[in-house]
Short mmCIF file of C-alpha atoms in Angstrom, two decimals:
data_model
loop_
_atom_site.label_atom_id
_atom_site.label_comp_id
_atom_site.label_asym_id
_atom_site.label_seq_id
_atom_site.Cartn_x
_atom_site.Cartn_y
_atom_site.Cartn_z
CA MET N 30 0.55 -1.72 -13.90
CA ALA N 31 -0.47 1.63 -15.31
CA GLU N 32 -3.59 0.20 -16.92
CA VAL N 33 -4.59 -2.72 -14.70
CA ASN N 34 -8.24 -2.56 -13.64
CA GLU N 35 -10.03 -3.59 -10.46
CA ALA N 36 -11.30 -6.89 -11.86
CA THR N 37 -7.86 -8.03 -12.97
CA LEU N 38 -6.20 -6.96 -9.71
CA SER N 39 -8.88 -8.74 -7.67
CA GLN N 40 -8.30 -11.91 -9.66
CA LEU N 41 -4.52 -11.71 -9.30
CA PHE N 42 -4.72 -11.29 -5.52
CA GLN N 43 -7.77 -13.40 -4.74
CA SER N 44 -7.75 -15.17 -1.41
CA ASP N 45 -7.49 -18.95 -1.10
CA SER N 46 -10.01 -18.81 1.74
CA GLY N 47 -12.75 -16.95 -0.10
CA PRO N 48 -13.11 -13.37 1.22
CA PRO N 49 -12.52 -10.71 -1.45
CA MET N 50 -9.49 -8.44 -1.23
CA PRO N 51 -10.42 -5.29 0.71
CA MET N 52 -9.91 -1.76 -0.63
CA VAL N 53 -9.77 -2.88 -4.26
CA SER N 54 -10.37 0.61 -5.64
CA GLU N 55 -7.63 2.15 -3.51
CA ARG N 56 -5.16 -0.64 -4.31
CA THR N 57 -5.88 -0.34 -8.02
CA ARG N 58 -5.23 3.38 -7.88
CA VAL N 59 -1.91 2.76 -6.11
CA VAL N 60 -0.79 0.24 -8.72
CA ASN N 61 -1.90 2.51 -11.57
CA GLU N 62 0.02 5.42 -10.10
CA ALA N 63 3.17 3.35 -9.63
CA GLY N 64 3.00 2.08 -13.21
CA SER N 65 2.43 5.54 -14.65
CA VAL N 66 5.25 7.12 -12.63
CA LEU N 67 7.68 4.37 -13.59
CA LEU N 68 6.85 4.84 -17.27
CA ASP N 69 6.89 8.63 -17.21
CA LYS N 70 9.92 9.27 -14.99
CA PHE N 71 12.06 6.12 -14.76
CA SER N 72 11.86 4.55 -18.24
CA GLY N 73 9.56 1.83 -16.92
CA SER N 74 11.97 0.38 -14.35
CA PHE N 75 12.44 1.05 -10.64
CA VAL N 76 16.09 0.13 -11.09
CA ASN N 77 16.57 3.59 -12.55
CA ALA N 78 15.20 5.17 -9.38
CA VAL N 79 17.66 3.12 -7.32
CA LEU N 80 20.56 4.17 -9.54
CA GLN N 81 19.45 7.79 -9.35
CA ALA N 82 19.77 7.59 -5.54
CA GLU N 83 23.53 6.98 -5.85
CA LYS N 84 23.70 4.41 -3.04
CA SER N 85 21.87 6.66 -0.57
CA ALA N 86 18.85 5.25 1.28
CA GLU N 87 17.77 8.76 2.30
CA LYS N 88 17.95 9.99 -1.27
CA LEU N 89 15.96 7.00 -2.52
CA LEU N 90 13.38 7.65 0.19
CA LYS N 91 12.98 11.21 -1.07
CA ILE N 92 12.66 9.97 -4.65
CA ILE N 93 9.92 7.53 -3.67
CA VAL N 94 7.79 9.89 -1.60
CA GLY N 95 8.43 12.77 -3.96
CA ASN N 96 7.03 10.89 -6.94
CA LEU N 97 4.46 8.49 -5.45
CA SER N 98 1.65 10.03 -3.41
CA SER N 99 0.57 6.63 -2.08
CA TYR N 100 3.88 6.38 -0.20
CA ARG N 101 3.43 9.72 1.60
CA ASP N 102 2.62 8.20 4.96
CA GLU N 103 2.32 11.47 6.88
CA ALA N 104 0.14 12.83 9.65
CA THR N 105 -0.38 15.91 11.79
CA TYR N 106 0.10 15.21 15.49
CA GLN N 107 -0.70 17.99 17.95
CA GLY N 108 0.18 20.59 15.35
CA GLN N 109 3.41 18.86 14.26
CA GLN N 110 3.91 17.20 10.89
CA VAL N 111 4.97 13.57 11.33
CA TYR N 112 6.63 11.45 8.64
CA LEU N 113 6.34 7.69 9.10
CA TYR N 114 6.90 6.34 5.56
CA LYS N 115 6.41 2.65 6.36
CA ARG N 116 6.00 1.38 2.80
CA ALA N 117 8.76 3.56 1.36
CA GLN N 118 11.21 2.41 4.02
CA ILE N 119 10.30 -1.27 3.75
CA LEU N 120 10.82 -1.04 -0.01
CA ILE N 121 14.36 0.21 0.58
CA GLY N 122 14.92 -2.30 3.37
CA ASP N 123 13.79 -5.18 1.17
CA ILE N 124 16.13 -4.14 -1.64
CA TRP N 125 19.01 -3.94 0.83
CA ALA N 126 18.18 -7.35 2.33
CA CYS N 127 17.50 -9.12 -0.97
CA PHE N 128 20.83 -7.97 -2.41
CA ASP N 129 22.65 -8.55 0.88
CA GLY N 130 23.81 -4.95 0.89
CA GLN N 131 25.60 -5.38 -2.44
CA GLY N 132 25.01 -4.09 -5.97
CA LEU N 133 21.61 -2.44 -6.20
CA GLY N 134 21.22 -3.08 -2.47
CA GLU N 135 24.28 -1.13 -1.39
CA PHE N 136 23.41 1.99 0.61
CA HIS N 137 26.07 3.84 2.58
CA ASP N 138 23.43 5.26 4.95
CA ILE N 139 21.16 2.22 5.37
CA ASN N 140 21.08 2.76 9.15
CA SER N 141 19.03 5.91 8.56
CA ILE N 142 16.04 3.65 7.84
CA THR N 143 13.78 3.03 10.85
CA VAL N 144 11.58 0.05 11.67
CA PHE N 145 8.49 -0.27 9.52
CA ALA N 146 5.80 0.98 11.86
CA ASP N 147 2.65 -1.03 11.23
CA TYR N 148 0.24 -2.88 13.53
CA ARG N 149 2.25 -6.05 14.21
CA VAL N 150 5.55 -4.62 15.45
CA PRO N 151 3.92 -2.70 18.34
CA GLN N 152 2.00 -5.85 19.21
CA VAL N 153 5.28 -7.72 19.77
CA LEU N 154 6.78 -4.77 21.66
CA LEU N 155 3.75 -4.81 23.96
CA TYR N 156 4.20 -8.55 24.47
CA TYR N 157 7.82 -8.06 25.51
CA GLY N 158 6.99 -5.07 27.73
CA ALA N 159 8.93 -2.60 25.60
CA LEU N 160 5.69 -0.63 25.21
CA THR N 161 2.96 -0.07 27.77
CA TYR N 162 -0.52 1.18 26.92
CA SER N 163 -2.82 3.54 28.75
CA ASP N 164 -6.10 2.15 30.02
CA SER N 165 -8.02 4.08 27.37
CA LEU N 166 -5.87 2.73 24.54
CA ARG N 167 -5.99 -0.82 25.85
CA SER N 168 -9.76 -0.59 26.12
CA LEU N 169 -10.01 0.65 22.55
CA LEU N 170 -7.83 -2.18 21.23
CA ASP N 171 -9.65 -4.81 23.25
CA SER N 172 -12.92 -3.62 21.73
CA ARG N 173 -11.47 -4.41 18.27
CA LYS N 174 -12.75 -1.10 16.92
CA THR N 175 -11.10 0.22 13.78
CA MET N 176 -9.01 3.38 14.02
CA ASN N 177 -8.67 5.90 11.24
CA SER N 178 -5.30 6.51 9.66
CA GLY N 179 -3.92 9.66 11.27
CA ASP N 180 -5.88 9.35 14.53
CA GLU N 181 -3.86 10.67 17.46
CA MET N 182 -3.60 7.29 19.17
CA GLU N 183 -2.60 5.60 15.92
CA VAL N 184 0.18 8.12 15.30
CA GLU N 185 1.36 7.78 18.90
CA LEU N 186 1.49 4.00 18.61
CA ARG N 187 3.52 4.10 15.42
CA GLY N 188 5.81 6.88 16.61
CA CYS N 189 6.49 5.15 19.92
CA THR N 190 7.18 1.94 18.04
CA ILE N 191 9.93 3.64 16.03
CA HIS N 192 11.42 5.29 19.13
CA ALA N 193 11.34 2.09 21.19
CA CYS N 194 13.08 0.14 18.44
CA GLU N 195 15.79 2.77 18.08
CA LEU N 196 16.46 2.44 21.83
CA ILE N 197 16.48 -1.37 21.55
CA CYS N 198 19.02 -1.21 18.70
CA GLU N 199 21.27 1.15 20.63
CA GLU N 200 21.18 -1.07 23.71
CA ALA N 201 21.70 -4.27 21.73
CA VAL N 202 24.72 -2.84 19.91
CA GLN N 203 26.29 -1.88 23.25
CA LEU N 204 25.62 -5.31 24.76
CA LEU N 205 26.85 -7.25 21.74
CA GLY N 206 29.91 -5.16 21.08
CA ALA N 207 31.70 -6.22 17.91
CA ASP N 208 29.08 -8.93 17.28
CA GLY N 209 26.38 -6.27 17.05
CA LYS N 210 28.04 -3.88 14.63
CA GLU N 211 25.81 -5.02 11.76
CA LEU N 212 22.57 -4.68 13.71
CA ASN N 213 20.13 -2.05 12.51
CA SER N 214 16.42 -1.27 12.63
CA ILE N 215 15.69 -3.29 9.51
CA LEU N 216 17.08 -6.48 11.03
CA LEU N 217 15.28 -5.78 14.30
CA ASP N 218 12.02 -5.34 12.38
CA HIS N 219 12.60 -8.68 10.63
CA PHE N 220 13.13 -10.39 13.99
CA LEU N 221 10.03 -8.89 15.59
CA TRP N 222 7.79 -9.58 12.62
CA ASN N 223 9.02 -13.17 12.29
CA TYR N 224 8.65 -13.74 16.02
CA ARG N 225 5.03 -12.68 15.81
CA ARG N 226 4.39 -14.97 12.84
CA ASP N 227 6.14 -17.96 14.42
CA ASN N 228 4.27 -17.49 17.71
CA ASP N 229 0.87 -16.47 16.37
CA LYS N 230 -1.14 -18.38 18.98
CA GLU N 231 0.73 -16.71 21.82
CA MET N 232 0.45 -13.33 20.08
CA ASP N 233 -3.32 -13.71 19.78
CA LYS N 234 -3.46 -12.89 23.50
CA VAL N 235 -2.02 -9.43 22.80
CA PRO N 236 -4.23 -6.78 21.15
CA PHE N 237 -3.20 -4.82 18.08
CA HIS N 238 -4.61 -1.71 16.45
CA ARG N 239 -6.79 -2.07 13.37
CA VAL N 240 -6.66 0.41 10.50
CA ARG N 241 -7.87 0.30 6.92
CA CYS N 242 -5.46 2.36 4.84
CA ILE N 243 -3.00 2.17 1.96
CA TYR N 244 0.06 2.95 4.07
CA TYR N 245 0.50 -0.42 5.83
#
């Protein structure tokens, strides 16, 4: 990882349909950084970072963003610093899910992790009516123009996605009672993302925001 070059990475992740992988230089830099940090600070294994977190998702999140600049998914919104951390949180969420909350996947504060705010989750929320868009935002999305990472509308979309999903989780837990005690934002994210994938033709009727960046 620390020494992989653009040509090798492009070959490893080449598309079956022909188009080359976008942002090869940026992706190579991310992989190089991850490899170097793992070698220099965690004896070459991310397991050591997980163990260092002592079963705390929040502590692991701080370890990740503190050591890997490519995971610092942050923005300034109307003078306020905003921390979204999609890739860092999905990394923790995937570990938790893959280990079924046991062993390396056991985190006593896993519910501190939010949904993974990208471009697909808000698309499903819009479909369900959990989000509504202003005319100016809808016009921008319908035009299929690409936003820049950190644009005000992009940050609003992602922030509102997180807030809406927190409200959905709270309401679902109340409605389900004892049956909903295990529900959290990670599981909600899995449902929304899978729903979009399984209903892709229906979802094609709903616009989504387009961004080229390393954060999601």
